[in-house]
mmCIF file of C-alpha atoms and ligand atoms in Angstrom:
data_model
loop_
_atom_site.group_PDB
_atom_site.id
_atom_site.type_symbol
_atom_site.label_atom_id
_atom_site.label_comp_id
_atom_site.label_asym_id
_atom_site.label_seq_id
_atom_site.Cartn_x
_atom_site.Cartn_y
_atom_site.Cartn_z
ATOM 1 C CA MET A 1 20.482 16.621 3.972
ATOM 2 C CA ARG A 2 17.649 14.304 2.694
ATOM 3 C CA LYS A 3 18.700 10.754 1.257
ATOM 4 C CA HIS A 4 17.209 8.851 -1.507
ATOM 5 C CA ASN A 5 14.676 6.717 0.307
ATOM 6 C CA PHE A 6 13.404 3.509 -1.066
ATOM 7 C CA THR A 7 12.186 2.196 2.329
ATOM 8 C CA ALA A 8 8.878 -0.179 2.269
ATOM 9 C CA GLY A 9 7.143 1.733 4.990
ATOM 10 C CA PRO A 10 7.152 3.768 6.788
ATOM 11 C CA ALA A 11 8.253 5.575 3.765
ATOM 12 C CA ALA A 12 9.602 8.646 2.021
ATOM 13 C CA LEU A 13 6.932 11.442 2.288
ATOM 14 C CA PRO A 14 6.622 14.584 0.150
ATOM 15 C CA VAL A 15 9.036 17.225 0.996
ATOM 16 C CA GLU A 16 6.598 19.775 0.674
ATOM 17 C CA VAL A 17 4.346 18.124 2.904
ATOM 18 C CA LEU A 18 7.011 17.651 5.837
ATOM 19 C CA GLU A 19 7.880 21.503 5.401
ATOM 20 C CA GLU A 20 3.887 22.509 5.646
ATOM 21 C CA ALA A 21 3.712 20.330 8.593
ATOM 22 C CA ARG A 22 7.095 21.842 10.069
ATOM 23 C CA ASP A 23 5.812 25.425 9.399
ATOM 24 C CA GLU A 24 2.542 24.895 11.181
ATOM 25 C CA LEU A 25 3.644 22.710 14.215
ATOM 26 C CA LEU A 26 3.536 24.726 16.850
ATOM 27 C CA ASN A 27 0.825 26.835 15.965
ATOM 28 C CA PHE A 28 -1.765 25.145 13.722
ATOM 29 C CA GLN A 29 -3.979 27.768 11.860
ATOM 30 C CA ASN A 30 -3.761 30.504 14.641
ATOM 31 C CA SER A 31 -5.056 28.005 17.351
ATOM 32 C CA GLY A 32 -1.980 28.753 19.442
ATOM 33 C CA ALA A 33 -1.881 25.041 19.512
ATOM 34 C CA SER A 34 0.057 22.147 17.676
ATOM 35 C CA VAL A 35 -2.667 20.131 15.474
ATOM 36 C CA MET A 36 -1.621 17.328 17.933
ATOM 37 C CA GLU A 37 -2.797 19.418 20.856
ATOM 38 C CA ILE A 38 -6.481 20.213 19.939
ATOM 39 C CA SER A 39 -9.497 18.185 20.750
ATOM 40 C CA HIS A 40 -10.640 15.948 18.083
ATOM 41 C CA ARG A 41 -14.313 17.144 18.513
ATOM 42 C CA SER A 42 -13.013 20.607 17.741
ATOM 43 C CA ALA A 43 -14.601 21.988 14.475
ATOM 44 C CA ARG A 44 -10.748 22.667 13.232
ATOM 45 C CA PHE A 45 -9.956 18.743 13.745
ATOM 46 C CA GLU A 46 -13.263 18.041 12.140
ATOM 47 C CA ALA A 47 -12.356 20.319 9.337
ATOM 48 C CA VAL A 48 -9.120 18.198 9.034
ATOM 49 C CA LEU A 49 -10.927 14.966 8.915
ATOM 50 C CA ASN A 50 -13.403 16.224 6.232
ATOM 51 C CA HIS A 51 -10.977 17.726 4.044
ATOM 52 C CA ALA A 52 -8.980 14.278 3.933
ATOM 53 C CA GLU A 53 -11.870 12.318 3.077
ATOM 54 C CA GLU A 54 -13.194 14.718 0.413
ATOM 55 C CA THR A 55 -9.826 14.674 -0.856
ATOM 56 C CA LEU A 56 -9.235 11.068 -0.771
ATOM 57 C CA ARG A 57 -12.832 10.855 -2.844
ATOM 58 C CA GLU A 58 -12.275 13.344 -5.364
ATOM 59 C CA LEU A 59 -8.563 11.625 -6.045
ATOM 60 C CA LEU A 60 -10.295 8.196 -6.427
ATOM 61 C CA SER A 61 -13.824 9.335 -7.603
ATOM 62 C CA ILE A 62 -15.461 7.511 -4.476
ATOM 63 C CA SER A 63 -19.152 7.801 -4.807
ATOM 64 C CA LYS A 64 -21.557 7.961 -2.121
ATOM 65 C CA ASP A 65 -22.306 4.547 -2.274
ATOM 66 C CA TYR A 66 -18.885 3.829 -0.184
ATOM 67 C CA ALA A 67 -18.035 4.662 3.205
ATOM 68 C CA VAL A 68 -14.434 6.162 3.933
ATOM 69 C CA LEU A 69 -13.211 4.772 7.416
ATOM 70 C CA PHE A 70 -10.330 6.003 9.386
ATOM 71 C CA VAL A 71 -9.115 3.519 11.568
ATOM 72 C CA GLN A 72 -5.915 2.099 13.675
ATOM 73 C CA GLY A 73 -4.226 -1.066 14.150
ATOM 74 C CA GLY A 74 -2.393 -1.239 10.723
ATOM 75 C CA ALA A 75 -3.706 -3.231 7.619
ATOM 76 C CA SER A 76 -2.800 -6.663 9.454
ATOM 77 C CA LEU A 77 -5.671 -5.884 12.214
ATOM 78 C CA GLN A 78 -7.898 -5.900 9.008
ATOM 79 C CA PHE A 79 -7.133 -9.423 8.068
ATOM 80 C CA SER A 80 -9.012 -10.392 10.935
ATOM 81 C CA VAL A 81 -11.544 -7.449 11.269
ATOM 82 C CA LEU A 82 -12.597 -7.920 7.737
ATOM 83 C CA ALA A 83 -13.673 -11.273 8.273
ATOM 84 C CA MET A 84 -15.359 -10.241 11.285
ATOM 85 C CA ASN A 85 -17.342 -7.794 9.841
ATOM 86 C CA LEU A 86 -18.183 -9.819 5.981
ATOM 87 C CA SER A 87 -18.328 -13.396 6.866
ATOM 88 C CA SER A 88 -21.821 -13.560 8.265
ATOM 89 C CA GLY A 89 -20.939 -17.035 9.296
ATOM 90 C CA ARG A 90 -20.068 -18.012 5.457
ATOM 91 C CA SER A 91 -16.697 -19.308 4.146
ATOM 92 C CA ALA A 92 -14.914 -16.655 2.394
ATOM 93 C CA ASP A 93 -12.319 -17.121 -0.918
ATOM 94 C CA TYR A 94 -8.752 -15.911 -0.778
ATOM 95 C CA ILE A 95 -6.248 -15.667 -3.800
ATOM 96 C CA ILE A 96 -2.546 -16.293 -2.552
ATOM 97 C CA THR A 97 -0.335 -14.159 -4.423
ATOM 98 C CA GLY A 98 2.911 -13.383 -1.652
ATOM 99 C CA LEU A 99 3.405 -13.124 2.043
ATOM 100 C CA TRP A 100 0.859 -10.628 2.655
ATOM 101 C CA SER A 101 -2.457 -12.341 1.150
ATOM 102 C CA GLU A 102 -1.067 -15.660 3.039
ATOM 103 C CA LYS A 103 -1.239 -13.863 6.326
ATOM 104 C CA ALA A 104 -4.502 -11.825 5.446
ATOM 105 C CA PHE A 105 -5.907 -15.726 4.619
ATOM 106 C CA LEU A 106 -4.329 -16.971 8.087
ATOM 107 C CA ALA A 107 -5.815 -14.602 10.101
ATOM 108 C CA ALA A 108 -9.287 -14.873 8.597
ATOM 109 C CA GLN A 109 -9.128 -18.630 9.096
ATOM 110 C CA LYS A 110 -9.008 -17.773 13.080
ATOM 111 C CA ILE A 111 -12.225 -15.895 12.576
ATOM 112 C CA GLY A 112 -14.641 -19.006 12.480
ATOM 113 C CA GLY A 113 -12.401 -20.978 10.335
ATOM 114 C CA LYS A 114 -13.955 -20.765 7.224
ATOM 115 C CA ALA A 115 -11.750 -18.927 4.581
ATOM 116 C CA ARG A 116 -10.495 -20.860 1.970
ATOM 117 C CA VAL A 117 -7.996 -20.802 -0.582
ATOM 118 C CA ALA A 118 -9.313 -20.558 -4.211
ATOM 119 C CA ALA A 119 -5.732 -20.022 -5.710
ATOM 120 C CA ASP A 120 -2.250 -19.531 -4.986
ATOM 121 C CA SER A 121 1.217 -19.160 -6.725
ATOM 122 C CA LYS A 122 3.329 -20.715 -3.835
ATOM 123 C CA LYS A 123 4.604 -23.507 -6.341
ATOM 124 C CA ASN A 124 5.990 -20.727 -8.510
ATOM 125 C CA ASN A 125 7.249 -18.888 -5.242
ATOM 126 C CA PHE A 126 4.964 -16.092 -5.853
ATOM 127 C CA THR A 127 6.731 -15.162 -9.282
ATOM 128 C CA ALA A 128 3.459 -15.044 -11.158
ATOM 129 C CA LEU A 129 -0.376 -14.843 -10.577
ATOM 130 C CA PRO A 130 -2.449 -17.835 -10.860
ATOM 131 C CA LEU A 131 -3.885 -18.487 -13.857
ATOM 132 C CA GLN A 132 -7.394 -17.601 -14.467
ATOM 133 C CA GLU A 133 -8.309 -21.313 -14.988
ATOM 134 C CA ASP A 134 -6.582 -21.992 -12.043
ATOM 135 C CA ILE A 135 -8.659 -19.993 -9.648
ATOM 136 C CA ARG A 136 -11.609 -22.185 -8.013
ATOM 137 C CA LEU A 137 -14.237 -19.703 -6.613
ATOM 138 C CA ASP A 138 -17.048 -21.041 -4.426
ATOM 139 C CA PRO A 139 -20.149 -18.908 -5.555
ATOM 140 C CA HIS A 140 -21.673 -19.078 -2.252
ATOM 141 C CA ALA A 141 -18.396 -17.418 -0.679
ATOM 142 C CA ALA A 142 -19.158 -14.144 1.331
ATOM 143 C CA TYR A 143 -16.514 -12.431 -0.645
ATOM 144 C CA LEU A 144 -12.957 -12.650 -2.495
ATOM 145 C CA HIS A 145 -9.957 -11.579 -1.108
ATOM 146 C CA LEU A 146 -7.216 -10.312 -2.979
ATOM 147 C CA CYS A 147 -3.785 -8.470 -2.363
ATOM 148 C CA THR A 148 -3.278 -6.258 -5.544
ATOM 149 C CA ASN A 149 0.384 -5.371 -4.838
ATOM 150 C CA GLU A 150 2.633 -7.875 -2.835
ATOM 151 C CA THR A 151 5.085 -5.678 -0.871
ATOM 152 C CA VAL A 152 7.683 -8.162 -0.249
ATOM 153 C CA HIS A 153 7.333 -10.417 -3.518
ATOM 154 C CA GLY A 154 6.974 -7.387 -5.553
ATOM 155 C CA VAL A 155 3.917 -8.925 -7.551
ATOM 156 C CA GLU A 156 1.014 -6.474 -8.487
ATOM 157 C CA ILE A 157 -2.372 -7.496 -10.161
ATOM 158 C CA ALA A 158 -3.419 -4.368 -12.469
ATOM 159 C CA PRO A 159 -6.664 -3.337 -11.461
ATOM 160 C CA GLU A 160 -8.215 -3.551 -15.213
ATOM 161 C CA ARG A 161 -7.007 -7.628 -14.760
ATOM 162 C CA ILE A 162 -9.190 -7.964 -12.209
ATOM 163 C CA ALA A 163 -12.311 -10.126 -13.643
ATOM 164 C CA SER A 164 -16.047 -9.651 -12.365
ATOM 165 C CA VAL A 165 -16.953 -12.255 -9.872
ATOM 166 C CA PRO A 166 -20.243 -12.785 -7.934
ATOM 167 C CA MET A 167 -18.930 -12.095 -4.776
ATOM 168 C CA PRO A 168 -18.117 -8.507 -3.591
ATOM 169 C CA ILE A 169 -13.827 -8.303 -3.927
ATOM 170 C CA VAL A 170 -12.067 -7.079 -1.053
ATOM 171 C CA ALA A 171 -8.540 -5.706 -1.649
ATOM 172 C CA ASP A 172 -5.727 -5.160 0.230
ATOM 173 C CA MET A 173 -4.115 -1.702 -1.580
ATOM 174 C CA SER A 174 -1.585 -0.833 1.003
ATOM 175 C CA SER A 175 1.632 -0.550 -1.016
ATOM 176 C CA HIS A 176 -0.037 0.545 -4.147
ATOM 177 C CA ILE A 177 -3.006 2.400 -3.317
ATOM 178 C CA LEU A 178 -3.085 6.012 -5.195
ATOM 179 C CA SER A 179 -0.178 5.289 -7.037
ATOM 180 C CA ARG A 180 -2.443 5.049 -10.349
ATOM 181 C CA ALA A 181 -6.650 5.537 -10.913
ATOM 182 C CA VAL A 182 -8.386 2.543 -9.576
ATOM 183 C CA ASP A 183 -12.627 2.027 -10.377
ATOM 184 C CA VAL A 184 -13.376 1.771 -7.034
ATOM 185 C CA SER A 185 -16.627 0.210 -7.763
ATOM 186 C CA LYS A 186 -15.277 -2.683 -8.654
ATOM 187 C CA PHE A 187 -14.504 -3.662 -5.225
ATOM 188 C CA GLY A 188 -16.714 -4.091 -2.035
ATOM 189 C CA MET A 189 -14.192 -3.021 0.297
ATOM 190 C CA ILE A 190 -10.310 -1.557 -0.186
ATOM 191 C CA TYR A 191 -8.205 -0.970 2.679
ATOM 192 C CA ALA A 192 -4.611 -0.011 3.244
ATOM 193 C CA GLY A 193 -2.274 0.873 6.033
ATOM 194 C CA ALA A 194 -1.086 4.551 5.554
ATOM 195 C CA GLN A 195 2.380 4.391 6.019
ATOM 196 C CA LYS A 196 3.313 3.889 2.487
ATOM 197 C CA ASN A 197 1.387 6.119 0.007
ATOM 198 C CA ILE A 198 -0.707 8.056 2.315
ATOM 199 C CA GLY A 199 0.854 9.186 5.195
ATOM 200 C CA PRO A 200 2.435 8.071 8.608
ATOM 201 C CA SER A 201 1.926 4.821 10.420
ATOM 202 C CA GLY A 202 -1.168 4.620 12.918
ATOM 203 C CA LEU A 203 -3.565 5.173 10.567
ATOM 204 C CA THR A 204 -5.362 2.635 8.303
ATOM 205 C CA LEU A 205 -7.865 3.517 5.463
ATOM 206 C CA ILE A 206 -10.883 1.690 4.510
ATOM 207 C CA ILE A 207 -13.504 2.428 1.695
ATOM 208 C CA ILE A 208 -16.254 0.430 1.808
ATOM 209 C CA GLN A 209 -19.427 -0.307 -0.412
ATOM 210 C CA ARG A 210 -22.288 0.805 2.202
ATOM 211 C CA ASP A 211 -24.242 -2.175 1.457
ATOM 212 C CA LEU A 212 -21.662 -3.905 3.531
ATOM 213 C CA LEU A 213 -22.137 -2.124 6.531
ATOM 214 C CA GLY A 214 -24.047 -3.759 9.295
ATOM 215 C CA LEU A 215 -23.276 -7.241 8.739
ATOM 216 C CA ALA A 216 -21.266 -8.008 12.061
ATOM 217 C CA GLU A 217 -22.310 -9.859 14.612
ATOM 218 C CA LEU A 218 -23.589 -8.238 17.915
ATOM 219 C CA SER A 219 -20.350 -9.791 19.500
ATOM 220 C CA VAL A 220 -17.678 -7.626 17.345
ATOM 221 C CA PRO A 221 -16.582 -4.641 19.743
ATOM 222 C CA ALA A 222 -17.782 -1.183 18.594
ATOM 223 C CA LEU A 223 -14.248 -0.148 17.673
ATOM 224 C CA LEU A 224 -14.339 -2.927 15.345
ATOM 225 C CA ASP A 225 -17.434 -2.751 13.424
ATOM 226 C CA TYR A 226 -17.543 -1.193 10.368
ATOM 227 C CA ALA A 227 -21.105 0.091 10.193
ATOM 228 C CA GLN A 228 -20.597 1.606 14.165
ATOM 229 C CA LEU A 229 -17.334 3.681 12.913
ATOM 230 C CA PHE A 230 -19.530 4.933 10.117
ATOM 231 C CA GLU A 231 -21.798 5.826 12.147
ATOM 232 C CA ASN A 232 -19.838 8.001 14.570
ATOM 233 C CA ARG A 233 -17.616 9.285 11.787
ATOM 234 C CA SER A 234 -14.457 7.030 12.329
ATOM 235 C CA MET A 235 -14.488 8.913 16.096
ATOM 236 C CA ILE A 236 -16.115 6.282 18.557
ATOM 237 C CA ASN A 237 -12.893 7.047 20.484
ATOM 238 C CA THR A 238 -9.613 9.437 20.020
ATOM 239 C CA PRO A 239 -8.422 8.797 16.184
ATOM 240 C CA PRO A 240 -4.789 9.312 15.150
ATOM 241 C CA THR A 241 -5.078 12.932 14.555
ATOM 242 C CA PHE A 242 -1.591 13.969 13.613
ATOM 243 C CA SER A 243 -1.907 10.928 11.125
ATOM 244 C CA ILE A 244 -5.034 12.205 9.403
ATOM 245 C CA TYR A 245 -3.730 15.719 9.482
ATOM 246 C CA ILE A 246 -0.382 14.593 7.564
ATOM 247 C CA ALA A 247 -2.665 12.258 5.202
ATOM 248 C CA GLY A 248 -4.848 15.228 4.210
ATOM 249 C CA LEU A 249 -1.321 17.171 3.475
ATOM 250 C CA VAL A 250 -0.457 14.114 1.193
ATOM 251 C CA LEU A 251 -3.493 13.953 -0.317
ATOM 252 C CA GLU A 252 -3.822 17.525 -1.578
ATOM 253 C CA TRP A 253 -0.056 17.171 -2.665
ATOM 254 C CA LEU A 254 -1.662 14.651 -4.828
ATOM 255 C CA LYS A 255 -4.474 16.328 -6.181
ATOM 256 C CA LYS A 256 -2.125 19.513 -6.869
ATOM 257 C CA LYS A 257 0.153 17.024 -8.779
ATOM 258 C CA GLY A 258 -2.617 15.275 -10.536
ATOM 259 C CA LEU A 259 -3.146 11.470 -10.325
ATOM 260 C CA ASP A 260 -2.664 11.059 -13.909
ATOM 261 C CA VAL A 261 0.747 12.606 -13.477
ATOM 262 C CA MET A 262 1.724 10.440 -10.699
ATOM 263 C CA GLU A 263 0.662 7.415 -12.846
ATOM 264 C CA GLU A 264 2.843 8.250 -15.552
ATOM 265 C CA GLU A 265 6.260 8.997 -13.087
ATOM 266 C CA ASN A 266 5.425 5.704 -11.261
ATOM 267 C CA ARG A 267 5.417 3.997 -14.644
ATOM 268 C CA GLN A 268 8.800 5.980 -15.714
ATOM 269 C CA LYS A 269 10.423 4.805 -12.459
ATOM 270 C CA ALA A 270 9.331 1.351 -12.532
ATOM 271 C CA GLN A 271 10.514 1.005 -16.156
ATOM 272 C CA LYS A 272 14.263 2.475 -15.427
ATOM 273 C CA LEU A 273 14.684 0.142 -12.763
ATOM 274 C CA TYR A 274 13.585 -2.953 -14.207
ATOM 275 C CA SER A 275 15.597 -2.018 -17.421
ATOM 276 C CA THR A 276 18.606 -1.346 -15.300
ATOM 277 C CA ILE A 277 18.013 -4.887 -13.682
ATOM 278 C CA ASP A 278 17.243 -6.208 -17.135
ATOM 279 C CA GLU A 279 19.771 -5.067 -18.868
ATOM 280 C CA SER A 280 22.594 -5.986 -16.574
ATOM 281 C CA GLY A 281 23.699 -9.445 -18.414
ATOM 282 C CA GLY A 282 22.310 -11.437 -15.009
ATOM 283 C CA PHE A 283 24.159 -9.284 -12.908
ATOM 284 C CA TYR A 284 21.042 -8.373 -10.956
ATOM 285 C CA LEU A 285 17.714 -10.508 -11.037
ATOM 286 C CA ASN A 286 14.135 -10.197 -10.257
ATOM 287 C CA ARG A 287 12.382 -13.361 -11.012
ATOM 288 C CA VAL A 288 8.823 -11.847 -11.291
ATOM 289 C CA GLU A 289 7.053 -12.536 -14.582
ATOM 290 C CA LYS A 290 6.861 -9.371 -16.308
ATOM 291 C CA SER A 291 3.349 -9.152 -16.817
ATOM 292 C CA CYS A 292 2.888 -8.690 -13.068
ATOM 293 C CA ARG A 293 5.758 -7.007 -11.908
ATOM 294 C CA SER A 294 4.739 -4.228 -9.150
ATOM 295 C CA LYS A 295 5.451 -0.481 -10.345
ATOM 296 C CA MET A 296 5.831 -0.026 -6.194
ATOM 297 C CA ASN A 297 7.896 -2.501 -5.086
ATOM 298 C CA VAL A 298 10.920 -4.138 -6.695
ATOM 299 C CA PRO A 299 12.977 -7.020 -5.310
ATOM 300 C CA PHE A 300 16.267 -7.809 -7.141
ATOM 301 C CA PHE A 301 19.024 -10.096 -6.146
ATOM 302 C CA LEU A 302 22.701 -9.834 -6.802
ATOM 303 C CA ARG A 303 23.765 -13.092 -9.179
ATOM 304 C CA ASP A 304 26.985 -13.338 -6.969
ATOM 305 C CA GLU A 305 25.652 -13.083 -3.455
ATOM 306 C CA THR A 306 28.819 -12.907 -2.132
ATOM 307 C CA LEU A 307 28.656 -9.179 -2.837
ATOM 308 C CA ASN A 308 25.398 -8.178 -1.088
ATOM 309 C CA ASP A 309 27.367 -6.740 2.224
ATOM 310 C CA LEU A 310 29.118 -4.993 -0.154
ATOM 311 C CA PHE A 311 26.318 -3.545 -2.187
ATOM 312 C CA LEU A 312 24.436 -2.633 1.004
ATOM 313 C CA LYS A 313 27.676 -0.469 2.301
ATOM 314 C CA GLU A 314 28.060 1.171 -0.763
ATOM 315 C CA SER A 315 24.577 1.991 -1.484
ATOM 316 C CA LEU A 316 24.464 3.567 2.033
ATOM 317 C CA GLU A 317 27.698 5.320 1.342
ATOM 318 C CA ALA A 318 25.992 6.860 -2.008
ATOM 319 C CA ASP A 319 22.935 7.996 0.319
ATOM 320 C CA LEU A 320 20.563 5.297 -0.900
ATOM 321 C CA LEU A 321 18.572 4.288 2.039
ATOM 322 C CA GLY A 322 16.558 1.191 2.813
ATOM 323 C CA LEU A 323 17.716 -1.258 -0.091
ATOM 324 C CA LYS A 324 17.948 -4.256 1.928
ATOM 325 C CA GLY A 325 15.313 -7.184 1.138
ATOM 326 C CA HIS A 326 12.595 -8.196 3.198
ATOM 327 C CA GLN A 327 13.799 -10.495 5.608
ATOM 328 C CA SER A 328 11.627 -13.667 4.541
ATOM 329 C CA VAL A 329 13.126 -13.242 0.979
ATOM 330 C CA GLY A 330 16.580 -11.826 1.516
ATOM 331 C CA GLY A 331 18.389 -9.837 -1.401
ATOM 332 C CA PHE A 332 17.196 -6.086 -2.345
ATOM 333 C CA ARG A 333 14.274 -4.327 -2.515
ATOM 334 C CA ALA A 334 13.790 -0.806 -3.912
ATOM 335 C CA SER A 335 10.303 0.609 -2.919
ATOM 336 C CA LEU A 336 9.266 3.542 -5.100
ATOM 337 C CA TYR A 337 6.017 4.853 -3.726
ATOM 338 C CA ASN A 338 4.876 8.646 -4.836
ATOM 339 C CA ALA A 339 7.292 10.321 -2.737
ATOM 340 C CA VAL A 340 10.142 8.921 -4.411
ATOM 341 C CA SER A 341 11.177 11.078 -7.173
ATOM 342 C CA VAL A 342 12.123 9.814 -10.781
ATOM 343 C CA GLN A 343 15.503 11.599 -9.972
ATOM 344 C CA SER A 344 16.239 9.605 -7.187
ATOM 345 C CA VAL A 345 15.555 6.322 -9.187
ATOM 346 C CA GLU A 346 17.745 7.814 -11.767
ATOM 347 C CA VAL A 347 20.652 8.127 -8.920
ATOM 348 C CA LEU A 348 19.708 4.426 -8.006
ATOM 349 C CA CYS A 349 19.913 3.062 -11.523
ATOM 350 C CA ASP A 350 23.462 4.945 -12.120
ATOM 351 C CA PHE A 351 24.561 3.650 -9.009
ATOM 352 C CA MET A 352 23.878 -0.266 -9.580
ATOM 353 C CA GLN A 353 25.410 0.264 -13.171
ATOM 354 C CA ASP A 354 28.514 1.762 -11.750
ATOM 355 C CA PHE A 355 28.595 -1.322 -9.155
ATOM 356 C CA SER A 356 28.124 -3.877 -11.764
ATOM 357 C CA ARG A 357 30.939 -2.339 -13.874
ATOM 358 C CA ARG A 358 33.371 -2.698 -10.942
ATOM 359 C CA HIS A 359 32.038 -5.904 -9.838
ATOM 360 C CA GLY A 360 30.849 -7.939 -12.590
HETATM 361 N N1 PMP B 1 -0.374 -5.912 3.735
HETATM 362 C C1 PMP B 1 0.476 -4.966 2.704
HETATM 363 C C2 PMP B 1 0.284 -5.240 1.489
HETATM 364 C C3 PMP B 1 1.839 -4.765 3.631
HETATM 365 O O1 PMP B 1 2.638 -4.401 2.487
HETATM 366 C C4 PMP B 1 1.669 -4.325 4.584
HETATM 367 C C5 PMP B 1 3.008 -4.234 5.838
HETATM 368 N N2 PMP B 1 4.122 -3.898 4.860
HETATM 369 C C6 PMP B 1 0.572 -4.714 5.495
HETATM 370 C C7 PMP B 1 -0.263 -5.573 4.911
HETATM 371 C C8 PMP B 1 0.499 -4.931 6.972
HETATM 372 O O2 PMP B 1 0.638 -3.514 7.518
HETATM 373 P P1 PMP B 1 0.457 -2.781 8.849
HETATM 374 O O3 PMP B 1 1.955 -3.154 9.628
HETATM 375 O O4 PMP B 1 -0.142 -1.390 8.705
HETATM 376 O O5 PMP B 1 -0.246 -4.200 9.375
#
């Protein structure tokens, strides 16, 4: 039996996708072999890659001015690699809104040491976004880096809140890409680890303005050079074929559903859970300012932390997976990615209400 999965990532995948992958696991498209067992240079796999890219382009209305790259090493490797590709010896601005944007900044600082903090919300313990007037941009910065959804702190920058700035915006969208429509043309580069809304781990997606290709210094290894990856269709070496295949199935699933329908479901799920927390009379707490609460990752705490172990034990008994909070902040967290159904969130909210009635 499949349980209600609120894990932060690798996370729940649509059951229809898992069933389809199961059905063709041993014999992919009558090839007599699994998709994992065929050459990445075969016409069959090329079609898989093209289909994944085309479906992504359609879902996010990505224009031909942007390249789509499929790479490995996770979003974390991109923290360094994007600095190697985009800095061109100049400094870069970072807005720090939580654990992941801080990691991106620290990694970029090691690459030439010219990353600079344009604003941070550390003094608020990352429970609010920096105010517009507190952001000090360097107009000569090579790019501005944002993490538009902080998976650990549960803070989201809604795409419509992003103002236009003189430099390209580079956004880590790992934990909310494809949860809603986004105007890609606002960004110089978007990147995301696949293991939340796209597919299995082992794959990282990059959407980059083609004008920004070719800026990497000669010393940057081919496998990390966006221009060379683009020229070689993300296949300088063997790509993670199975992850790309599953990503293609997930993207197709999302296309059938409709990104607008997905966005509305995600809004409903978040609204249900935040209401349960806010209407618990303080039994549950989420400290993030309402205007920037994440619709994908909802961290929460019990007022009485001595109940933590019991809450976790009972949640597991109720078939609710993955609610333990990130080690750096403690408490609990429910991740409400695309493959988590409204019904699963209702089960979670009912469980939380029942638990607070019994222990409040
Ligand atoms: N950025 C964000 C926003 C994340 O949530 C994560 C992983 N949870 C990462 C980067 C790092 O991703 P990876 O493990 O793929 O390197």
